XYZ file of C-alpha atoms in Angstrom:
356
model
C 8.996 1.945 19.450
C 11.754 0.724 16.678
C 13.109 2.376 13.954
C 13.782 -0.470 11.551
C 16.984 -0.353 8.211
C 17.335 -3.326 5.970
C 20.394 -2.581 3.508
C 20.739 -4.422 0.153
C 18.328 -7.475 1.186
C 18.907 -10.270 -1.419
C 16.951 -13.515 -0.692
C 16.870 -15.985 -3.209
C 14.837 -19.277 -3.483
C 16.875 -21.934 -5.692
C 17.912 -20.139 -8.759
C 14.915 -17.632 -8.265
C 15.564 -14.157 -6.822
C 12.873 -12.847 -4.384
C 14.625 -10.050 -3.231
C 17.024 -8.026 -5.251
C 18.764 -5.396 -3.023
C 16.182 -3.896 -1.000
C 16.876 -1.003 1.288
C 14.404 1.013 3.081
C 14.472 2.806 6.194
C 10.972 2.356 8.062
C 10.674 5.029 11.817
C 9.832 4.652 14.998
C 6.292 4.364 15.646
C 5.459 4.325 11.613
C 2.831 2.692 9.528
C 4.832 1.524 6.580
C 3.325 -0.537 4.038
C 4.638 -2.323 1.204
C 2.232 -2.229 -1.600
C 2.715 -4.725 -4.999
C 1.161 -7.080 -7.481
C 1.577 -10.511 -6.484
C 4.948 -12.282 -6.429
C 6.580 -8.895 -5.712
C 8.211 -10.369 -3.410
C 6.478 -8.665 -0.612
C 5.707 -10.860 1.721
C 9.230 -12.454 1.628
C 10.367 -9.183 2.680
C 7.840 -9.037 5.752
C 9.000 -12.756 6.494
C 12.621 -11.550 6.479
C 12.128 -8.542 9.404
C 10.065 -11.662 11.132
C 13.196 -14.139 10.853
C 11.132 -16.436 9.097
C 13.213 -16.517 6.417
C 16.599 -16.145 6.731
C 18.685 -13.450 4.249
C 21.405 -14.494 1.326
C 23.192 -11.086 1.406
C 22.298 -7.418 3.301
C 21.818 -6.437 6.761
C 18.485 -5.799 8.821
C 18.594 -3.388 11.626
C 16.116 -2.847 14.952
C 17.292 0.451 15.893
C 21.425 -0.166 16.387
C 20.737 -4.045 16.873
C 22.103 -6.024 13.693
C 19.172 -8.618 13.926
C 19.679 -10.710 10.666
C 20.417 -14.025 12.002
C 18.945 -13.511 15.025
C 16.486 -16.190 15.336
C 13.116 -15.112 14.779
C 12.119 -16.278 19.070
C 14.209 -13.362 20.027
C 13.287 -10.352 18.007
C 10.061 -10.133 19.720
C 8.024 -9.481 16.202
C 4.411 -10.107 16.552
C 2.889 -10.699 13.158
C -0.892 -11.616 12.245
C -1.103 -13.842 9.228
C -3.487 -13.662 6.201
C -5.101 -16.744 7.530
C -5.171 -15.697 10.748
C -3.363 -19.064 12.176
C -5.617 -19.530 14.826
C -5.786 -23.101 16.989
C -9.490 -24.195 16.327
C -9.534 -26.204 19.392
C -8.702 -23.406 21.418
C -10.994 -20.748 23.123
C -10.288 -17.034 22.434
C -8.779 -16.690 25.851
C -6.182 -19.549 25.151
C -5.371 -18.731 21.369
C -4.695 -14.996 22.840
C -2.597 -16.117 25.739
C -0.866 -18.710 23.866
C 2.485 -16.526 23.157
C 2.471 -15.336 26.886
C 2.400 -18.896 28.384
C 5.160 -20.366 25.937
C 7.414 -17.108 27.583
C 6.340 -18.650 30.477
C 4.776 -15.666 32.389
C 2.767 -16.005 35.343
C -0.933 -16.952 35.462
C -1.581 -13.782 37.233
C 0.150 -11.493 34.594
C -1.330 -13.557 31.971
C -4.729 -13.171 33.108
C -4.069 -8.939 33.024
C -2.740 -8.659 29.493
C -5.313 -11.145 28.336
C -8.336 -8.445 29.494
C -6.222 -5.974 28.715
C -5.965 -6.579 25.186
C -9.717 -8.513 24.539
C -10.933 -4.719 25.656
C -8.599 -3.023 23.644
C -9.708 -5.019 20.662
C -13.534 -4.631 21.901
C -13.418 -8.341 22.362
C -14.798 -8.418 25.688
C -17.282 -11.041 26.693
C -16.068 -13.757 24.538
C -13.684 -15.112 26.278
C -14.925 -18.565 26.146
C -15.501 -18.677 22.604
C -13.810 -21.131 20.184
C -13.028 -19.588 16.326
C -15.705 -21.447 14.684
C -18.304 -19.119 16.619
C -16.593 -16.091 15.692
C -17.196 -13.994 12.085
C -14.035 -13.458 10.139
C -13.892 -9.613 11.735
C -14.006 -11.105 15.348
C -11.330 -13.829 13.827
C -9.105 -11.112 12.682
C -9.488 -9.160 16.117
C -8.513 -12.063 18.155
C -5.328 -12.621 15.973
C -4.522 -9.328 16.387
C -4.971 -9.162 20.025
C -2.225 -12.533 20.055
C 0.223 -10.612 18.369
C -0.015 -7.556 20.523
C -0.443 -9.387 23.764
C 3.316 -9.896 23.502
C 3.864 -6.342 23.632
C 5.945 -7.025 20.596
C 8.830 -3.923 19.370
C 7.498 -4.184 15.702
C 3.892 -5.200 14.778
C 4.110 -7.387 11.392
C 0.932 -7.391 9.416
C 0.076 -9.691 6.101
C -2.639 -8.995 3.896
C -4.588 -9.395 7.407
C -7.921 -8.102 6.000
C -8.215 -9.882 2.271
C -10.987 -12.438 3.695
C -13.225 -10.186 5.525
C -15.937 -8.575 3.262
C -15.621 -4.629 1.599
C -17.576 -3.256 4.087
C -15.988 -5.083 7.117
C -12.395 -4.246 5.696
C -13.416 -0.488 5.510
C -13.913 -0.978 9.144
C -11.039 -2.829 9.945
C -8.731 -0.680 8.103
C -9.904 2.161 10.560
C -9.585 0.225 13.675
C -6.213 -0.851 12.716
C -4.943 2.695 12.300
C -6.547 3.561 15.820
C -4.822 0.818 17.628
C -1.390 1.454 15.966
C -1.626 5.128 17.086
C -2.639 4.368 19.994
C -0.106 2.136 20.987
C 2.859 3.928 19.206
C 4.127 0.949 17.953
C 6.226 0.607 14.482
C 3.723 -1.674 11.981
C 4.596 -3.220 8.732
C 1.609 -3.623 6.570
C 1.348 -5.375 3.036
C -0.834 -5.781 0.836
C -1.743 -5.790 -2.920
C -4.875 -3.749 -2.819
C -4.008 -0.056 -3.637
C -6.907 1.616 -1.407
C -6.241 0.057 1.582
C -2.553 0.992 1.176
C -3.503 4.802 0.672
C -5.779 5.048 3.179
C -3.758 3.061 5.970
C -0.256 4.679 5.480
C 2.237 7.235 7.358
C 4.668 5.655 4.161
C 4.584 3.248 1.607
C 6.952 1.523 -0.749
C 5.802 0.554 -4.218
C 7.731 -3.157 -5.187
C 7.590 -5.198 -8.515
C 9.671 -8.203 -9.145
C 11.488 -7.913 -6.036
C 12.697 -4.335 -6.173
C 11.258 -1.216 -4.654
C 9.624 1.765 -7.241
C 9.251 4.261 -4.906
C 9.407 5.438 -1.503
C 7.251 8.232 -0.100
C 3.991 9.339 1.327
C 0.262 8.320 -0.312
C 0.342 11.579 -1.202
C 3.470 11.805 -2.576
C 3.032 8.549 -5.155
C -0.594 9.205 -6.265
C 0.377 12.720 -6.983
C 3.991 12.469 -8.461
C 4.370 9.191 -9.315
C 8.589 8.714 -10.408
C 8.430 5.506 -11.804
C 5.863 4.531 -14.992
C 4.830 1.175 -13.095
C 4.074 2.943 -10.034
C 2.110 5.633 -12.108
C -0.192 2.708 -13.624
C 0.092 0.913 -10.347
C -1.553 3.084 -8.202
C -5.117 4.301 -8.753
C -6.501 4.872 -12.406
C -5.483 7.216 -15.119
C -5.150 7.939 -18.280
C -1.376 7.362 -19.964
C -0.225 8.357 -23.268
C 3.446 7.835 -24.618
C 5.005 11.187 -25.887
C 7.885 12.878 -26.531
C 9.949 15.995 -24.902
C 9.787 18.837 -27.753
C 10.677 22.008 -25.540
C 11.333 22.722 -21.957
C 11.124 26.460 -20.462
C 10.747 27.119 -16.931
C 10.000 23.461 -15.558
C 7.191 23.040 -18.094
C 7.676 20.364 -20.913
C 6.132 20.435 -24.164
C 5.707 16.977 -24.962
C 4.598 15.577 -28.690
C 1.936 12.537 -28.032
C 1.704 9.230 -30.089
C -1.091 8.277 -31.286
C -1.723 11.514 -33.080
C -3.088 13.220 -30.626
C -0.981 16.374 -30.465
C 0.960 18.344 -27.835
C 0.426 19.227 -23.901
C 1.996 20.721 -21.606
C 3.070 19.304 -18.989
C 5.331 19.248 -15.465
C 8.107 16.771 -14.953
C 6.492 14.133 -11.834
C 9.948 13.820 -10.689
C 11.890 16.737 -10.367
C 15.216 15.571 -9.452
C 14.935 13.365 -12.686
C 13.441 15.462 -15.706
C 13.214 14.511 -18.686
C 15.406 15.631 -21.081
C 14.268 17.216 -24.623
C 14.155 14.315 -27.622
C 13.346 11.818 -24.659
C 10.664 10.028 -24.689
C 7.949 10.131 -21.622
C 5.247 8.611 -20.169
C 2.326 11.219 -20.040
C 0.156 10.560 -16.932
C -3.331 12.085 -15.661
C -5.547 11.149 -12.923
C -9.711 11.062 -13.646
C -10.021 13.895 -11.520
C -7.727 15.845 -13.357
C -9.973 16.653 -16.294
C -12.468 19.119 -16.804
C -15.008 19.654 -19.871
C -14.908 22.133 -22.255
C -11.896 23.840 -23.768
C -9.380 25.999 -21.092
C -6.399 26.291 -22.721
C -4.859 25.859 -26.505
C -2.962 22.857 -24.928
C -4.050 20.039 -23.439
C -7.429 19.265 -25.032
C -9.049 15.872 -26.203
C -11.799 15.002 -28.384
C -13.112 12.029 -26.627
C -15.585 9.297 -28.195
C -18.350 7.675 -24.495
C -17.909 4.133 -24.791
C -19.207 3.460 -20.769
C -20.311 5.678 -18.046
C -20.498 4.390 -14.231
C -22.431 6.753 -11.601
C -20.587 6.596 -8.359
C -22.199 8.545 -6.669
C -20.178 11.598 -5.547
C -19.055 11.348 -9.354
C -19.198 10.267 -13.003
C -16.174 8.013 -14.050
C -16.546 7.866 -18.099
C -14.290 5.434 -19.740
C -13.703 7.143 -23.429
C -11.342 6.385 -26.492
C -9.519 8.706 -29.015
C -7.132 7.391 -31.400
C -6.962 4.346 -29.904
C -5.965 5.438 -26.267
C -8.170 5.319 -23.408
C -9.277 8.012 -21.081
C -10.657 7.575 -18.003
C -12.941 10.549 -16.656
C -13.788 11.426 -13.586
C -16.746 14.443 -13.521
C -19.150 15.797 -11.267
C -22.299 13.680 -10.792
C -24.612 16.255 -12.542
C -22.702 16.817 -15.734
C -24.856 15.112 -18.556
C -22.814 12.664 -20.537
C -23.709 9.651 -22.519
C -22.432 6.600 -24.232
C -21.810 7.269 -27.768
C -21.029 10.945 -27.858
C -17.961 12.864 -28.249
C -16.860 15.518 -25.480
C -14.016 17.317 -25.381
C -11.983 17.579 -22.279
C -8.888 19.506 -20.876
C -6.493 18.908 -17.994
C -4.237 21.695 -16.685
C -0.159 21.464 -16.975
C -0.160 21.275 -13.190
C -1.509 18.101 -13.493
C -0.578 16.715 -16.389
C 2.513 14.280 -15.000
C 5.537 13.717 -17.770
C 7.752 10.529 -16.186
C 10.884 8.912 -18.039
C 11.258 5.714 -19.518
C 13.232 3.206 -17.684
């Protein structure tokens, strides 16, 4: 296991600026993800702790090692690509023990970590196989099983499960998790798609144009979002510019645009409140709201312009004075397009974050 520090990373390309001034500290034996839109400016960053691309200013850290201009050979990094990068003249038993006979090991050691790692990757039996007689999950196993053959400090991971199919990539995302644990070894995951980000991580940083958001657990960013972007960035919910009125014991009173009154509501950040006359961004999650009236505060008189069953729930997508709601509600509560409800959502979890 690693423990990995990059400090002020600034890579640019030309006069474009990938990176501006990224630090993060990622621990040993973590699943870290870096989550963004495209063009973030994550992969770049992943490329960077690989050596594939080599830094304009900062410093990159494996444990006390200053690695960054270490050539990417010698940090022993084993990263699987989006594409997978597999030789398709190659069977699975070459393409796996490729890395091992560049190093130069023996046959016989070879030949150990090679079964070793096929039945660790329940690729066992297919040895002989080339990658056109493979599906795209068995594809994605066998580049996997390359990069981990190595026994590399720090497991590198792009967008490795964007071509396999929903179900497969539910899956895959599982199997992942069980191998990382299992091996102890520190991963760096990225990707664009939010689920797979929550349901992967130990941590995750939130990036947009080449910056990070936030820092912090899944938990920790769907629930108390610090940064407007990462509110609307992660998961679905309902936002609603306002401004602070009152604040009294860490609740804020916040006056909405749009005409649609006051709420109450708790600062997401609590190291940076808002400060009364500012103006906020008022955030809820679906499952936040409830139907019928709780509290003087805090209500909405909703107009049903689509309803989706989901099964374990009802997500209604509504409008009132021009803002939309989105709804999430127990599967047997009878709602229908057209009709006005009136909802409620509880201080707790209504989520006031500052501008800029």
């Amino acid at each position: 296991m690693v423990k990995i520090k990059a400090v002020d990373i600034v890579k640019r390309f030309g006069k474009f600026t990938a990176l501006r001034g990224i630090s993060v500290d990622i621990r040993d034996g973590e699943f870290f993800t870096f989550l963004g839109p495209s063009g973030c400016g994550k992969t770049t960053f992943l490329r960077c702790i690989a050596g594939f691309e080599m830094v304009d200013q900062g410093r990159i850290y494996f444990d006390d090692e200053d690695i960054t201009y270490l050539p990417a050979y010698k940090r022993n990094t084993g990263m699987v690509f989006q594409n997978y990068a597999l030789w398709p003249h190659m069977t699975v038993y070459d393409n796996i023990a490729y890395g091992l006979k560049v190093r130069k090991v023996p046959k016989e050691e070879i030949d150990k970590k090679v079964k070793e790692v096929l039945k660790l990757v329940h690729l066992e039996g297919m040895e002989k196989r080339t990658p056109h007689q493979l599906s795209g999950g068995q594809q994605q196993r066998v580049a996997l099983a390359r990069a981990l053959v190595i026994n590399p400090r720090v497991l590198l991971l792009d967008e490795p499960l964007s071509n396999l199919d929903a179900k497969l990539r539910l899956e895959m995302r599982a199997e992942l998790k069980r191998l990382q644990k299992q091996l102890g070894i520190t991963t760096i995951y990225v990707t664009h798609d939010q689920e797979e980000a929550m349901s992967i991580s130990d941590r995750m940083a939130v990036m947009d144009v080449g910056v990070i958001k936030q820092v912090g657990t899944p938990e920790e960013i769907y629930l108390r979002p610090k940064d407007p972007f990462v509110a609307d960035f992660i998961g679905q919910g309902t936002f609603i510019h306002g401004q602070v009125l009152e604040e009294e014991d860490g609740r804020l009173v916040v006056e909405l645009e749009s005409g649609l009154g006051k709420v109450e509501a708790i600062p997401s950040d609590p190291t940076n409140k808002p400060r009364i006359g500012e103006r906020v961004l008022i955030a809820i999650r679906p499952e936040s709201f409830e139907v019928g009236v709780k509290d003087k505060l805090n209500l909405f008189d909703v107009s049903i312009y689509h309803v989706s069953f989901l099964g374990d729930r009802k997500r209604i997508q509504a409008e009132a004075n021009g803002v939309k709601f989105i709804v999430e509600l127990e599967p047997t509560v009878n709602v229908e397009i057209g009709k006005r409800i009136r909802i409620s959502v509880p201080p707790k979890s209504t989520l006031a974050i500052r501008m800029g």
